[in-house]
Short mmCIF file of C-alpha atoms in Angstrom, two decimals:
data_model
loop_
_atom_site.label_atom_id
_atom_site.label_comp_id
_atom_site.label_asym_id
_atom_site.label_seq_id
_atom_site.Cartn_x
_atom_site.Cartn_y
_atom_site.Cartn_z
CA MET A 1 0.00 0.00 0.00
CA LEU A 2 1.13 3.53 -0.75
CA LEU A 3 -0.32 6.73 0.69
CA LYS A 4 -0.81 8.83 -2.45
CA SER A 5 -2.45 12.04 -1.29
CA LEU A 6 -4.19 13.82 1.54
CA GLU A 7 -6.93 16.41 0.94
CA LEU A 8 -7.95 18.80 3.71
CA GLN A 9 -10.67 21.46 3.76
CA GLY A 10 -11.88 23.35 6.83
CA PHE A 11 -9.82 21.10 9.12
CA LYS A 12 -8.07 23.01 11.92
CA THR A 13 -5.49 25.32 10.26
CA PHE A 14 -6.50 24.41 6.68
CA PRO A 15 -9.52 26.63 5.87
CA GLU A 16 -9.16 26.30 2.09
CA LYS A 17 -8.94 23.10 0.11
CA THR A 18 -5.37 21.82 0.40
CA VAL A 19 -3.98 18.71 -1.33
CA LEU A 20 -0.73 17.04 -0.20
CA ASN A 21 0.70 14.52 -2.68
CA PHE A 22 3.07 11.80 -1.44
CA ASP A 23 5.38 10.22 -4.02
CA SER A 24 7.63 7.21 -3.52
CA GLY A 25 10.43 7.82 -1.05
CA ILE A 26 10.37 9.99 2.03
CA THR A 27 8.18 13.09 2.32
CA THR A 28 9.13 15.57 5.03
CA VAL A 29 7.06 18.45 6.36
CA VAL A 30 9.12 21.14 8.10
CA GLY A 31 8.15 24.38 9.76
CA PRO A 32 8.35 26.36 12.99
CA ASN A 33 6.44 25.50 16.12
CA GLY A 34 2.72 26.24 15.81
CA SER A 35 2.70 26.17 12.01
CA GLY A 36 0.32 23.19 11.92
CA LYS A 37 2.62 20.26 11.15
CA SER A 38 0.94 18.02 13.71
CA ASN A 39 -2.44 18.85 12.18
CA ILE A 40 -1.49 16.74 9.16
CA SER A 41 -0.99 13.61 11.26
CA ASP A 42 -4.13 14.54 13.22
CA ALA A 43 -6.03 14.71 9.94
CA ILE A 44 -4.82 11.22 8.97
CA ARG A 45 -5.87 9.80 12.36
CA TRP A 46 -9.18 11.63 12.17
CA VAL A 47 -10.11 10.37 8.69
CA LEU A 48 -9.21 6.83 9.79
CA GLY A 49 -11.84 7.03 12.54
CA GLU A 50 -10.18 8.55 15.60
CA GLN A 51 -12.88 9.39 18.20
CA SER A 52 -10.74 10.57 21.13
CA ILE A 53 -10.83 14.36 21.50
CA LYS A 54 -7.72 14.10 23.72
CA THR A 55 -5.78 12.45 20.92
CA MET A 56 -7.05 15.12 18.54
CA ARG A 57 -5.88 17.78 21.05
CA CYS A 58 -9.35 19.33 21.25
CA ALA A 59 -11.81 20.21 23.98
CA LYS A 60 -14.63 18.86 21.79
CA MET A 61 -14.78 17.25 18.38
CA GLU A 62 -16.29 20.40 16.84
CA ASP A 63 -12.92 22.13 17.47
CA VAL A 64 -11.45 20.37 14.41
CA ILE A 65 -13.52 22.74 12.23
CA PHE A 66 -11.72 25.97 11.29
CA LYS A 67 -12.91 28.64 13.73
CA GLY A 68 -12.05 31.65 11.60
CA THR A 69 -9.79 34.67 12.08
CA THR A 70 -10.12 38.42 11.78
CA GLU A 71 -9.57 38.08 8.03
CA ARG A 72 -11.28 34.75 7.33
CA LYS A 73 -14.76 33.51 8.14
CA ALA A 74 -15.29 30.32 10.10
CA LYS A 75 -16.08 27.19 8.10
CA GLY A 76 -19.27 25.23 8.48
CA PHE A 77 -17.65 21.80 8.15
CA ALA A 78 -14.33 19.95 8.18
CA SER A 79 -13.51 17.42 5.48
CA VAL A 80 -10.47 15.14 5.10
CA THR A 81 -9.89 12.66 2.27
CA ILE A 82 -7.04 10.18 2.13
CA ILE A 83 -6.22 8.27 -1.08
CA ILE A 84 -4.33 4.95 -0.84
CA ALA A 85 -2.97 2.92 -3.75
CA ASN A 86 -4.55 -0.53 -3.85
CA ALA A 87 -3.11 -2.12 -6.96
CA ASP A 88 -2.02 -5.16 -4.91
CA ARG A 89 -5.56 -5.47 -3.48
CA ARG A 90 -4.21 -5.36 0.04
CA LEU A 91 -7.43 -3.67 0.98
CA PRO A 92 -10.61 -5.71 0.22
CA VAL A 93 -11.90 -3.18 -2.33
CA GLU A 94 -12.11 -3.84 -6.08
CA ALA A 95 -10.36 -0.61 -7.12
CA ASP A 96 -6.79 0.50 -7.80
CA GLU A 97 -7.27 3.44 -5.45
CA VAL A 98 -9.23 3.68 -2.23
CA ALA A 99 -10.46 7.12 -1.12
CA ILE A 100 -11.56 7.43 2.51
CA THR A 101 -13.48 10.61 3.37
CA ARG A 102 -14.75 11.92 6.70
CA ARG A 103 -16.85 15.07 7.14
CA LEU A 104 -18.08 16.79 10.27
CA TYR A 105 -20.61 19.65 10.27
CA ARG A 106 -21.15 22.25 12.97
CA SER A 107 -24.67 20.88 13.44
CA GLY A 108 -23.05 17.70 14.79
CA GLU A 109 -23.82 15.54 11.75
CA SER A 110 -20.95 13.47 10.36
CA GLU A 111 -20.44 11.03 7.53
CA TYR A 112 -17.87 8.52 6.24
CA LEU A 113 -17.33 7.70 2.58
CA ILE A 114 -15.39 4.91 0.87
CA ASN A 115 -14.83 5.81 -2.77
CA LYS A 116 -17.67 8.38 -2.50
CA LYS A 117 -20.11 5.78 -1.14
CA GLU A 118 -21.60 6.10 2.33
CA ALA A 119 -20.00 3.86 4.94
CA ARG A 120 -19.93 3.31 8.71
CA LEU A 121 -17.08 3.78 11.16
CA LYS A 122 -17.18 0.02 11.64
CA ASP A 123 -16.54 -0.43 7.90
CA ILE A 124 -13.50 1.87 8.11
CA ASN A 125 -12.04 -0.02 11.09
CA GLU A 126 -12.58 -3.41 9.44
CA LEU A 127 -11.09 -2.16 6.15
CA PHE A 128 -7.72 -1.28 7.74
CA MET A 129 -7.58 -4.14 10.21
CA ASP A 130 -4.23 -6.03 10.11
CA THR A 131 -2.77 -3.42 7.73
CA GLY A 132 -1.03 -1.33 10.42
CA LEU A 133 -2.74 1.78 9.02
CA GLY A 134 -5.72 2.09 11.35
CA LYS A 135 -6.14 4.87 13.90
CA ASP A 136 -4.33 2.67 16.44
CA GLY A 137 -1.93 1.13 13.94
CA TYR A 138 1.82 1.00 14.42
CA SER A 139 2.39 2.95 11.19
CA MET A 140 1.26 6.15 12.94
CA ILE A 141 4.02 7.00 15.45
CA SER A 142 3.49 10.43 16.95
CA GLN A 143 5.68 12.40 19.32
CA GLY A 144 6.08 10.49 22.58
CA LYS A 145 4.43 7.36 21.11
CA ILE A 146 7.63 5.27 21.40
CA ASP A 147 8.01 6.14 25.07
CA SER A 148 4.38 5.15 25.68
CA ILE A 149 4.96 1.83 23.86
CA VAL A 150 8.05 1.08 25.94
CA ALA A 151 6.26 2.03 29.16
CA ALA A 152 3.04 0.28 28.16
CA LYS A 153 1.73 -2.79 29.89
CA SER A 154 2.33 -6.19 28.37
CA GLU A 155 -1.30 -6.45 27.28
CA GLU A 156 -1.16 -3.11 25.42
CA ARG A 157 2.19 -4.07 23.84
CA ARG A 158 0.67 -7.37 22.80
CA GLU A 159 -2.05 -5.56 20.83
CA ILE A 160 0.63 -3.70 18.85
CA PHE A 161 2.47 -6.95 18.07
CA GLU A 162 -0.78 -8.63 17.06
CA GLU A 163 -1.55 -5.72 14.74
CA ALA A 164 1.93 -6.03 13.19
CA ALA A 165 1.59 -9.83 12.89
CA GLY A 166 -1.78 -9.47 11.15
CA ILE A 167 -3.86 -11.43 13.64
CA SER A 168 -5.83 -8.55 15.16
CA LYS A 169 -8.57 -9.18 12.59
CA TYR A 170 -9.09 -12.68 13.93
CA ARG A 171 -8.98 -11.43 17.51
CA TYR A 172 -11.61 -8.86 16.56
CA ARG A 173 -13.75 -11.54 14.94
CA LYS A 174 -13.25 -13.77 17.99
CA GLU A 175 -14.44 -10.96 20.28
CA GLN A 176 -17.44 -10.38 18.04
CA ALA A 177 -18.24 -14.11 18.05
CA GLN A 178 -17.89 -14.21 21.84
CA ARG A 179 -20.23 -11.21 22.18
CA LYS A 180 -22.74 -12.94 19.90
CA LEU A 181 -22.43 -16.13 21.94
CA GLU A 182 -23.04 -14.18 25.13
CA GLN A 183 -26.06 -12.52 23.57
CA THR A 184 -27.27 -15.94 22.39
CA GLU A 185 -26.88 -17.37 25.89
CA GLU A 186 -28.82 -14.45 27.31
CA ASN A 187 -31.50 -15.00 24.67
CA LEU A 188 -31.61 -18.73 25.57
CA LEU A 189 -32.06 -17.88 29.24
CA ARG A 190 -34.81 -15.47 28.31
CA LEU A 191 -36.43 -18.12 26.09
CA ASN A 192 -36.31 -20.65 28.95
CA ASP A 193 -38.00 -18.13 31.22
CA ILE A 194 -40.62 -17.48 28.57
CA PHE A 195 -41.07 -21.24 28.04
CA LYS A 196 -41.62 -21.80 31.77
CA GLU A 197 -44.06 -18.93 31.90
CA LEU A 198 -45.95 -20.23 28.88
CA LYS A 199 -45.94 -23.77 30.28
CA GLU A 200 -47.62 -22.49 33.44
CA ARG A 201 -50.21 -20.76 31.29
CA LEU A 202 -50.75 -23.86 29.12
CA GLY A 203 -53.67 -25.24 31.20
CA PRO A 204 -55.70 -22.02 31.21
CA LEU A 205 -54.86 -21.53 27.56
CA GLN A 206 -56.20 -25.00 26.69
CA GLU A 207 -59.43 -24.15 28.49
CA GLN A 208 -59.55 -20.87 26.63
CA ALA A 209 -58.83 -22.70 23.36
CA LYS A 210 -61.76 -25.06 24.04
CA LYS A 211 -64.04 -22.10 24.70
CA ALA A 212 -62.67 -20.37 21.62
CA LYS A 213 -63.42 -23.47 19.52
CA GLU A 214 -66.99 -23.56 20.85
CA TYR A 215 -67.26 -19.86 20.17
CA LEU A 216 -66.08 -20.36 16.59
CA GLU A 217 -68.68 -23.11 16.05
CA VAL A 218 -71.45 -20.89 17.45
CA ALA A 219 -70.12 -17.93 15.47
CA ASN A 220 -70.11 -20.06 12.30
CA ARG A 221 -73.70 -21.13 12.93
CA LYS A 222 -74.63 -17.53 13.64
CA LYS A 223 -72.98 -16.51 10.39
CA GLN A 224 -74.98 -19.13 8.45
CA ILE A 225 -78.23 -17.90 10.04
CA GLU A 226 -77.31 -14.30 9.29
CA VAL A 227 -76.55 -15.22 5.68
CA GLY A 228 -79.92 -16.99 5.36
CA LEU A 229 -81.69 -14.04 6.93
CA TRP A 230 -79.83 -11.71 4.63
CA LEU A 231 -80.85 -13.77 1.56
CA PHE A 232 -84.48 -13.83 2.76
CA THR A 233 -84.40 -10.08 3.32
CA LEU A 234 -82.76 -9.62 -0.07
CA ASN A 235 -85.49 -11.63 -1.85
CA LYS A 236 -88.20 -9.78 0.03
CA SER A 237 -86.55 -6.49 -0.77
CA GLY A 238 -86.42 -7.57 -4.43
CA ASP A 239 -90.19 -8.09 -4.48
CA ILE A 240 -90.77 -4.75 -2.76
CA LEU A 241 -88.39 -3.10 -5.19
CA LYS A 242 -90.23 -4.64 -8.16
CA ASP A 243 -93.55 -3.36 -6.75
CA TYR A 244 -92.05 0.10 -6.39
CA ASP A 245 -90.71 -0.10 -9.95
CA ASP A 246 -94.23 -0.83 -11.22
CA LYS A 247 -95.61 2.10 -9.23
CA ILE A 248 -92.84 4.32 -10.52
CA GLU A 249 -93.65 3.27 -14.09
CA ILE A 250 -97.35 4.11 -13.58
CA ALA A 251 -96.42 7.43 -11.99
CA ARG A 252 -94.07 8.11 -14.90
CA HIS A 253 -96.90 7.42 -17.38
CA GLN A 254 -99.23 9.73 -15.43
CA TYR A 255 -96.50 12.32 -15.32
CA ASN A 256 -96.12 12.18 -19.10
CA GLU A 257 -99.91 12.60 -19.53
CA ILE A 258 -99.90 15.55 -17.15
CA GLU A 259 -96.97 17.01 -19.06
CA LYS A 260 -98.92 16.77 -22.30
CA SER A 261 -102.01 18.34 -20.67
CA LEU A 262 -99.80 21.03 -19.20
CA GLU A 263 -98.39 21.79 -22.66
CA GLY A 264 -102.00 22.20 -23.96
CA PHE A 265 -102.82 24.50 -21.05
CA ASN A 266 -99.71 26.50 -21.76
CA LEU A 267 -100.73 26.91 -25.39
CA GLN A 268 -104.21 28.05 -24.29
CA ILE A 269 -102.67 30.43 -21.77
CA GLU A 270 -100.43 31.87 -24.49
CA ALA A 271 -103.46 32.32 -26.80
CA LEU A 272 -105.48 33.96 -24.00
CA SER A 273 -102.53 36.15 -23.16
CA GLU A 274 -102.31 37.30 -26.77
CA GLU A 275 -106.10 37.93 -26.84
CA ILE A 276 -105.94 39.82 -23.53
CA LEU A 277 -103.05 41.85 -24.91
CA SER A 278 -105.07 42.64 -28.07
CA ARG A 279 -108.16 43.60 -26.05
CA THR A 280 -106.02 45.68 -23.70
CA ILE A 281 -104.68 47.57 -26.73
CA LYS A 282 -108.26 48.15 -27.95
CA VAL A 283 -109.34 49.27 -24.47
CA ASP A 284 -106.44 51.68 -24.35
CA GLU A 285 -107.41 53.02 -27.80
CA THR A 286 -111.06 53.38 -26.71
CA ASN A 287 -109.99 55.12 -23.48
CA ARG A 288 -107.87 57.46 -25.55
CA LYS A 289 -110.83 58.27 -27.79
CA ILE A 290 -113.06 58.75 -24.70
CA SER A 291 -110.49 61.14 -23.30
CA VAL A 292 -110.47 63.09 -26.56
CA CYS A 293 -114.29 63.18 -26.59
CA GLU A 294 -114.38 64.30 -22.96
CA GLU A 295 -111.93 67.06 -23.77
CA ASN A 296 -114.13 68.09 -26.74
CA ALA A 297 -117.23 67.91 -24.54
CA ILE A 298 -115.58 70.16 -21.98
CA LYS A 299 -114.65 72.58 -24.75
CA LYS A 300 -118.22 72.48 -26.15
CA SER A 301 -119.66 72.97 -22.64
CA GLY A 302 -117.49 76.09 -22.31
CA GLN A 303 -118.66 77.31 -25.67
CA ILE A 304 -122.31 76.58 -24.71
CA SER A 305 -121.89 78.57 -21.49
CA VAL A 306 -120.45 81.48 -23.47
CA LEU A 307 -123.28 81.30 -25.99
CA GLU A 308 -125.92 81.04 -23.24
CA ASN A 309 -124.33 84.07 -21.61
CA ASP A 310 -124.45 85.86 -24.96
CA ILE A 311 -128.13 84.86 -25.42
CA LEU A 312 -128.97 86.11 -21.94
CA HIS A 313 -127.18 89.37 -22.66
CA ASN A 314 -128.87 89.67 -26.02
CA ASN A 315 -132.28 88.95 -24.43
CA GLU A 316 -131.59 91.69 -21.91
CA ASN A 317 -130.69 94.01 -24.79
CA VAL A 318 -133.87 93.02 -26.66
CA GLN A 319 -135.98 93.68 -23.56
CA ARG A 320 -134.21 97.00 -23.06
CA ILE A 321 -134.81 97.93 -26.66
CA LEU A 322 -138.47 96.86 -26.43
CA ASN A 323 -138.84 98.97 -23.32
CA GLU A 324 -137.26 101.92 -25.18
CA ILE A 325 -139.62 101.30 -28.12
CA SER A 326 -142.58 101.20 -25.76
CA ASP A 327 -141.40 104.36 -24.13
CA LEU A 328 -140.92 106.00 -27.51
CA GLU A 329 -144.35 104.85 -28.62
CA GLN A 330 -145.88 106.35 -25.54
#
């Protein structure tokens, strides 16, 4: 296996996307204290599944995300991708290169990717088991690591030797199998308890089963009676429905006759309406003529009054003249 490249973005002191390529031979990173050299090894441990905030030199895991400066804004996530050559198929992945990616967001959500496909932390640990490249592998020797190995207990030193010998995978599988066996034993104990409890309830359950069987027989008989009653009601309803259909047909025939009679009445009403309209027009014309005649009568009455007045005046004149004639004759 060959570590080909390391890509960092938003991780600690790497706010922008930074790619470190590793060719064959020795690659050395130099710089003054505090320049972020250790952050590169921290990034490799982190992408390989490191969960200890003490190992990552943080107060909390969110501290691996770039916090920002006076000139740069804080990042919303940290992402590290490591690419490993796999031409020899040392890793159980059918690809010449294996890209492991880990992302952590400020919301607390995180994700692991193997060749851009979602994966679990367990998948990452199992992938690098017995390769010496895991987060606890011997290929990652940090400052003070050798002293801790020398001063470590025999059991801890044994784990390092097992990792180097390539048997940690089998120890891991053995532990998993033992945990499964323990869970199976616990399940068996639980099943025995359940079996005893059910055995104690077997007598009452048999009695209940007998009653349930009798209930099912009675329920079946009840169902047959209900079906018969339903069929009888259905037949009776069919006869009633037929009777109602006949009545509806008669009513429909009567309705059609009434409709025809109503059409005749409507025609008569229309004819009467036209005749009434014609007579109304004639009445209006007659009333108009009467009004004209009344106006003429009023005019003639006025003229008659004037003429009568003239006659009266003329009679008075005649009488006056006769009186004058009589006086003259005398």
